[in-house]
Amino acid sequence: MTTLLPAGDAAPPLPLLEDAAPDLWPEIEREVAQRSAAVAAALGADRLSLLGCGFHGRHAAASLQDENRRPAAFFDNDPRKVGTRQAGLPVLSLDDYRPSEHGFVLITARHVVPVLSRQLVGRGILHLSYDAFFVARHLGRFLAVRERFFDEPQSRMVFDRLLLAMLTGDAAPLAAIVSPDQYFHFPAEARLAREIFVDAGAHDGDTIAAFLEAHEGRFERIFAFEPTPATFAALAGNVELLAARWGFARSDVALFNAGVGAASETLGIAADPAMPTSNALVAPAGGDGEGVAVVPLDEALGGAKVTFLKADVEGMELALLRGAARTIATHRPKLAISLYHRMEDFLDIPAAIAELSGDYRLRLRHHTASLLETVLYASCADQPSDRTP
């Protein structure tokens, strides 16, 4: 991606990539080097703004605010969003950009980085993708996670190609690592004949339907959590249809109209009409907005045994793990945890799982040809013996 920078800016020293995959090492090193001056410019800027106010933009805004780098504004090309506020920030048109007010721009619409980069080049605006900004700043930490938690060659390949795609804004490296069976890509020996399945972020029941297909309709119990009221209603209706199709008792599936987190609280909903599957919970609920309950899994399950936990909860995965600490430490269920909503999750979630139980082995898989649907799989070597054939 092209960035506009004054000539002669000195680039900060680069971390050494001593153990990257040989075919990607030169590319990653080169891409980081090409962006090092832009990273320095962004870090030195008096003001930062974000281009793209979708779920990735909202998470980026929160992350920057945690560093005391509150963005000045969002910019967005969608006229329906211009004039609104997202994550407490105004959403503006690029026609409203003023260098003195809005400063350096980080592109957070990760699916169209090259297109937006060309748009900003045409306007003479200094910029970089947020993904590249984050990876280049924390490359040493990324590599430490890679070395500590991912000893499997396929996981390392996925990790490295994700880094390259994040740095360049080009999804082409991902084509070689797309895996089938999202949320169910475990080793054969980890599968049980009758799972006790927790579906956190159940949406309209699509994952439960896939779970039933993968397990030929056999299971012991399902606990499903969905916070958005309209989506929860669709979930309840679809579970009725699935019960009729597969012949299980409706009482075998417990539905919770709630989100999952580290503690019991009430949050608001940040809805994105263009991507209803990415509705996120934001704190705190207030005003006339819609509030939803959030509960820790340890409390909601009340000590019930769990053998399989899937979590796709729009950036609350780390909080979910904290609120499920007792359940995970006690029962050591298989885990399928989404790892793409927040950039920090690549660095924090593997360590969080290892802290809950040192028996887990981690595997990383990617399930689309874009920077979406990366899943961290965790399973223990000494699984129970009632495995599926």
PDB file of N, CA and C in Angstrom, residues 1 31-43 60 64 105-108 110 127-140 163-169 343-344:
ATOM      1  N   MET A   1       0.831  -1.175   0.000  1.00  0.00           N
ATOM      2  CA  MET A   1       0.000   0.000   0.000  1.00  0.00           C
ATOM      3  C   MET A   1       0.873   1.234   0.000  1.00  0.00           C
ATOM      4  N   GLU A  31       8.147  -5.738   3.700  1.00  0.00           N
ATOM      5  CA  GLU A  31       6.914  -4.987   3.926  1.00  0.00           C
ATOM      6  C   GLU A  31       6.994  -4.161   5.205  1.00  0.00           C
ATOM      7  N   VAL A  32       7.579  -4.710   6.249  1.00  0.00           N
ATOM      8  CA  VAL A  32       7.752  -3.934   7.481  1.00  0.00           C
ATOM      9  C   VAL A  32       8.680  -2.751   7.231  1.00  0.00           C
ATOM     10  N   ALA A  33       9.773  -2.988   6.514  1.00  0.00           N
ATOM     11  CA  ALA A  33      10.716  -1.907   6.237  1.00  0.00           C
ATOM     12  C   ALA A  33      10.077  -0.782   5.438  1.00  0.00           C
ATOM     13  N   GLN A  34       9.246  -1.149   4.469  1.00  0.00           N
ATOM     14  CA  GLN A  34       8.594  -0.139   3.644  1.00  0.00           C
ATOM     15  C   GLN A  34       7.618   0.721   4.448  1.00  0.00           C
ATOM     16  N   ARG A  35       7.122   0.188   5.557  1.00  0.00           N
ATOM     17  CA  ARG A  35       6.132   0.918   6.337  1.00  0.00           C
ATOM     18  C   ARG A  35       6.689   1.530   7.613  1.00  0.00           C
ATOM     19  N   SER A  36       7.951   1.316   7.883  1.00  0.00           N
ATOM     20  CA  SER A  36       8.501   1.786   9.153  1.00  0.00           C
ATOM     21  C   SER A  36       8.469   3.310   9.272  1.00  0.00           C
ATOM     22  N   ALA A  37       8.733   4.022   8.185  1.00  0.00           N
ATOM     23  CA  ALA A  37       8.682   5.479   8.242  1.00  0.00           C
ATOM     24  C   ALA A  37       7.251   5.964   8.437  1.00  0.00           C
ATOM     25  N   ALA A  38       6.291   5.280   7.811  1.00  0.00           N
ATOM     26  CA  ALA A  38       4.888   5.649   7.989  1.00  0.00           C
ATOM     27  C   ALA A  38       4.451   5.403   9.427  1.00  0.00           C
ATOM     28  N   VAL A  39       4.904   4.299  10.021  1.00  0.00           N
ATOM     29  CA  VAL A  39       4.583   4.025  11.419  1.00  0.00           C
ATOM     30  C   VAL A  39       5.138   5.135  12.305  1.00  0.00           C
ATOM     31  N   ALA A  40       6.380   5.545  12.046  1.00  0.00           N
ATOM     32  CA  ALA A  40       6.984   6.626  12.832  1.00  0.00           C
ATOM     33  C   ALA A  40       6.197   7.923  12.662  1.00  0.00           C
ATOM     34  N   ALA A  41       5.731   8.190  11.432  1.00  0.00           N
ATOM     35  CA  ALA A  41       4.948   9.402  11.200  1.00  0.00           C
ATOM     36  C   ALA A  41       3.632   9.356  11.956  1.00  0.00           C
ATOM     37  N   ALA A  42       2.988   8.187  11.963  1.00  0.00           N
ATOM     38  CA  ALA A  42       1.726   8.057  12.689  1.00  0.00           C
ATOM     39  C   ALA A  42       1.935   8.225  14.189  1.00  0.00           C
ATOM     40  N   LEU A  43       2.998   7.609  14.714  1.00  0.00           N
ATOM     41  CA  LEU A  43       3.269   7.717  16.142  1.00  0.00           C
ATOM     42  C   LEU A  43       3.614   9.146  16.549  1.00  0.00           C
ATOM     43  N   ALA A  60     -10.493  -0.642  16.618  1.00  0.00           N
ATOM     44  CA  ALA A  60      -9.257   0.137  16.510  1.00  0.00           C
ATOM     45  C   ALA A  60      -9.353   1.412  17.328  1.00  0.00           C
ATOM     46  N   LEU A  64      -6.803   2.406  20.378  1.00  0.00           N
ATOM     47  CA  LEU A  64      -6.024   3.643  20.391  1.00  0.00           C
ATOM     48  C   LEU A  64      -6.345   4.479  21.629  1.00  0.00           C
ATOM     49  N   VAL A 105      -4.105   9.469   8.822  1.00  0.00           N
ATOM     50  CA  VAL A 105      -5.280   8.605   8.696  1.00  0.00           C
ATOM     51  C   VAL A 105      -4.849   7.138   8.684  1.00  0.00           C
ATOM     52  N   LEU A 106      -5.494   6.335   9.534  1.00  0.00           N
ATOM     53  CA  LEU A 106      -5.311   4.884   9.554  1.00  0.00           C
ATOM     54  C   LEU A 106      -6.537   4.230   8.926  1.00  0.00           C
ATOM     55  N   ILE A 107      -6.312   3.407   7.915  1.00  0.00           N
ATOM     56  CA  ILE A 107      -7.405   2.729   7.230  1.00  0.00           C
ATOM     57  C   ILE A 107      -7.829   1.508   8.041  1.00  0.00           C
ATOM     58  N   THR A 108      -9.084   1.483   8.444  1.00  0.00           N
ATOM     59  CA  THR A 108      -9.585   0.361   9.239  1.00  0.00           C
ATOM     60  C   THR A 108     -10.575  -0.506   8.469  1.00  0.00           C
ATOM     61  N   ARG A 110     -10.510  -3.033   6.428  1.00  0.00           N
ATOM     62  CA  ARG A 110      -9.403  -3.898   6.019  1.00  0.00           C
ATOM     63  C   ARG A 110      -9.690  -4.653   4.721  1.00  0.00           C
ATOM     64  N   HIS A 127      -1.151   8.388   5.241  1.00  0.00           N
ATOM     65  CA  HIS A 127      -1.977   7.285   5.732  1.00  0.00           C
ATOM     66  C   HIS A 127      -1.212   5.970   5.777  1.00  0.00           C
ATOM     67  N   LEU A 128      -1.832   5.000   6.436  1.00  0.00           N
ATOM     68  CA  LEU A 128      -1.346   3.631   6.545  1.00  0.00           C
ATOM     69  C   LEU A 128      -2.538   2.794   6.992  1.00  0.00           C
ATOM     70  N   SER A 129      -2.525   1.506   6.690  1.00  0.00           N
ATOM     71  CA  SER A 129      -3.598   0.668   7.220  1.00  0.00           C
ATOM     72  C   SER A 129      -3.375   0.455   8.710  1.00  0.00           C
ATOM     73  N   TYR A 130      -4.464   0.369   9.455  1.00  0.00           N
ATOM     74  CA  TYR A 130      -4.350   0.112  10.895  1.00  0.00           C
ATOM     75  C   TYR A 130      -3.688  -1.236  11.147  1.00  0.00           C
ATOM     76  N   ASP A 131      -4.027  -2.245  10.331  1.00  0.00           N
ATOM     77  CA  ASP A 131      -3.418  -3.564  10.504  1.00  0.00           C
ATOM     78  C   ASP A 131      -1.900  -3.483  10.397  1.00  0.00           C
ATOM     79  N   ALA A 132      -1.406  -2.797   9.363  1.00  0.00           N
ATOM     80  CA  ALA A 132       0.046  -2.682   9.184  1.00  0.00           C
ATOM     81  C   ALA A 132       0.671  -1.892  10.328  1.00  0.00           C
ATOM     82  N   PHE A 133      -0.008  -0.840  10.763  1.00  0.00           N
ATOM     83  CA  PHE A 133       0.448  -0.031  11.892  1.00  0.00           C
ATOM     84  C   PHE A 133       0.609  -0.899  13.134  1.00  0.00           C
ATOM     85  N   PHE A 134      -0.355  -1.752  13.391  1.00  0.00           N
ATOM     86  CA  PHE A 134      -0.324  -2.584  14.591  1.00  0.00           C
ATOM     87  C   PHE A 134       0.734  -3.674  14.469  1.00  0.00           C
ATOM     88  N   VAL A 135       0.768  -4.374  13.336  1.00  0.00           N
ATOM     89  CA  VAL A 135       1.721  -5.472  13.178  1.00  0.00           C
ATOM     90  C   VAL A 135       3.157  -4.959  13.233  1.00  0.00           C
ATOM     91  N   ALA A 136       3.441  -3.871  12.530  1.00  0.00           N
ATOM     92  CA  ALA A 136       4.806  -3.352  12.505  1.00  0.00           C
ATOM     93  C   ALA A 136       5.262  -2.917  13.894  1.00  0.00           C
ATOM     94  N   ARG A 137       4.357  -2.340  14.676  1.00  0.00           N
ATOM     95  CA  ARG A 137       4.719  -1.893  16.022  1.00  0.00           C
ATOM     96  C   ARG A 137       4.954  -3.063  16.972  1.00  0.00           C
ATOM     97  N   HIS A 138       4.251  -4.173  16.757  1.00  0.00           N
ATOM     98  CA  HIS A 138       4.280  -5.281  17.711  1.00  0.00           C
ATOM     99  C   HIS A 138       4.844  -6.560  17.099  1.00  0.00           C
ATOM    100  N   LEU A 139       5.659  -6.417  16.081  1.00  0.00           N
ATOM    101  CA  LEU A 139       6.130  -7.600  15.379  1.00  0.00           C
ATOM    102  C   LEU A 139       6.897  -8.549  16.300  1.00  0.00           C
ATOM    103  N   GLY A 140       7.678  -8.001  17.205  1.00  0.00           N
ATOM    104  CA  GLY A 140       8.401  -8.853  18.136  1.00  0.00           C
ATOM    105  C   GLY A 140       7.466  -9.695  18.988  1.00  0.00           C
ATOM    106  N   LEU A 163      -0.014 -12.447   8.792  1.00  0.00           N
ATOM    107  CA  LEU A 163       0.822 -11.266   8.992  1.00  0.00           C
ATOM    108  C   LEU A 163       1.091 -10.547   7.679  1.00  0.00           C
ATOM    109  N   LEU A 164       1.412 -11.307   6.653  1.00  0.00           N
ATOM    110  CA  LEU A 164       1.716 -10.700   5.364  1.00  0.00           C
ATOM    111  C   LEU A 164       0.488  -9.992   4.791  1.00  0.00           C
ATOM    112  N   ALA A 165      -0.677 -10.608   4.895  1.00  0.00           N
ATOM    113  CA  ALA A 165      -1.898  -9.975   4.393  1.00  0.00           C
ATOM    114  C   ALA A 165      -2.224  -8.708   5.185  1.00  0.00           C
ATOM    115  N   MET A 166      -2.006  -8.741   6.480  1.00  0.00           N
ATOM    116  CA  MET A 166      -2.261  -7.553   7.295  1.00  0.00           C
ATOM    117  C   MET A 166      -1.317  -6.417   6.926  1.00  0.00           C
ATOM    118  N   LEU A 167      -0.071  -6.756   6.689  1.00  0.00           N
ATOM    119  CA  LEU A 167       0.902  -5.721   6.352  1.00  0.00           C
ATOM    120  C   LEU A 167       0.615  -5.073   4.999  1.00  0.00           C
ATOM    121  N   THR A 168       0.203  -5.868   4.030  1.00  0.00           N
ATOM    122  CA  THR A 168       0.048  -5.368   2.670  1.00  0.00           C
ATOM    123  C   THR A 168      -1.360  -4.902   2.335  1.00  0.00           C
ATOM    124  N   GLY A 169      -2.363  -5.378   3.099  1.00  0.00           N
ATOM    125  CA  GLY A 169      -3.736  -5.093   2.722  1.00  0.00           C
ATOM    126  C   GLY A 169      -4.201  -5.914   1.548  1.00  0.00           C
ATOM    127  N   MET A 343      -7.109  -6.877  16.962  1.00  0.00           N
ATOM    128  CA  MET A 343      -5.726  -7.229  16.665  1.00  0.00           C
ATOM    129  C   MET A 343      -5.009  -7.755  17.905  1.00  0.00           C
ATOM    130  N   GLU A 344      -5.348  -7.204  19.071  1.00  0.00           N
ATOM    131  CA  GLU A 344      -4.696  -7.636  20.307  1.00  0.00           C
ATOM    132  C   GLU A 344      -4.968  -9.100  20.611  1.00  0.00           C
TER     133      GLU A 344
END
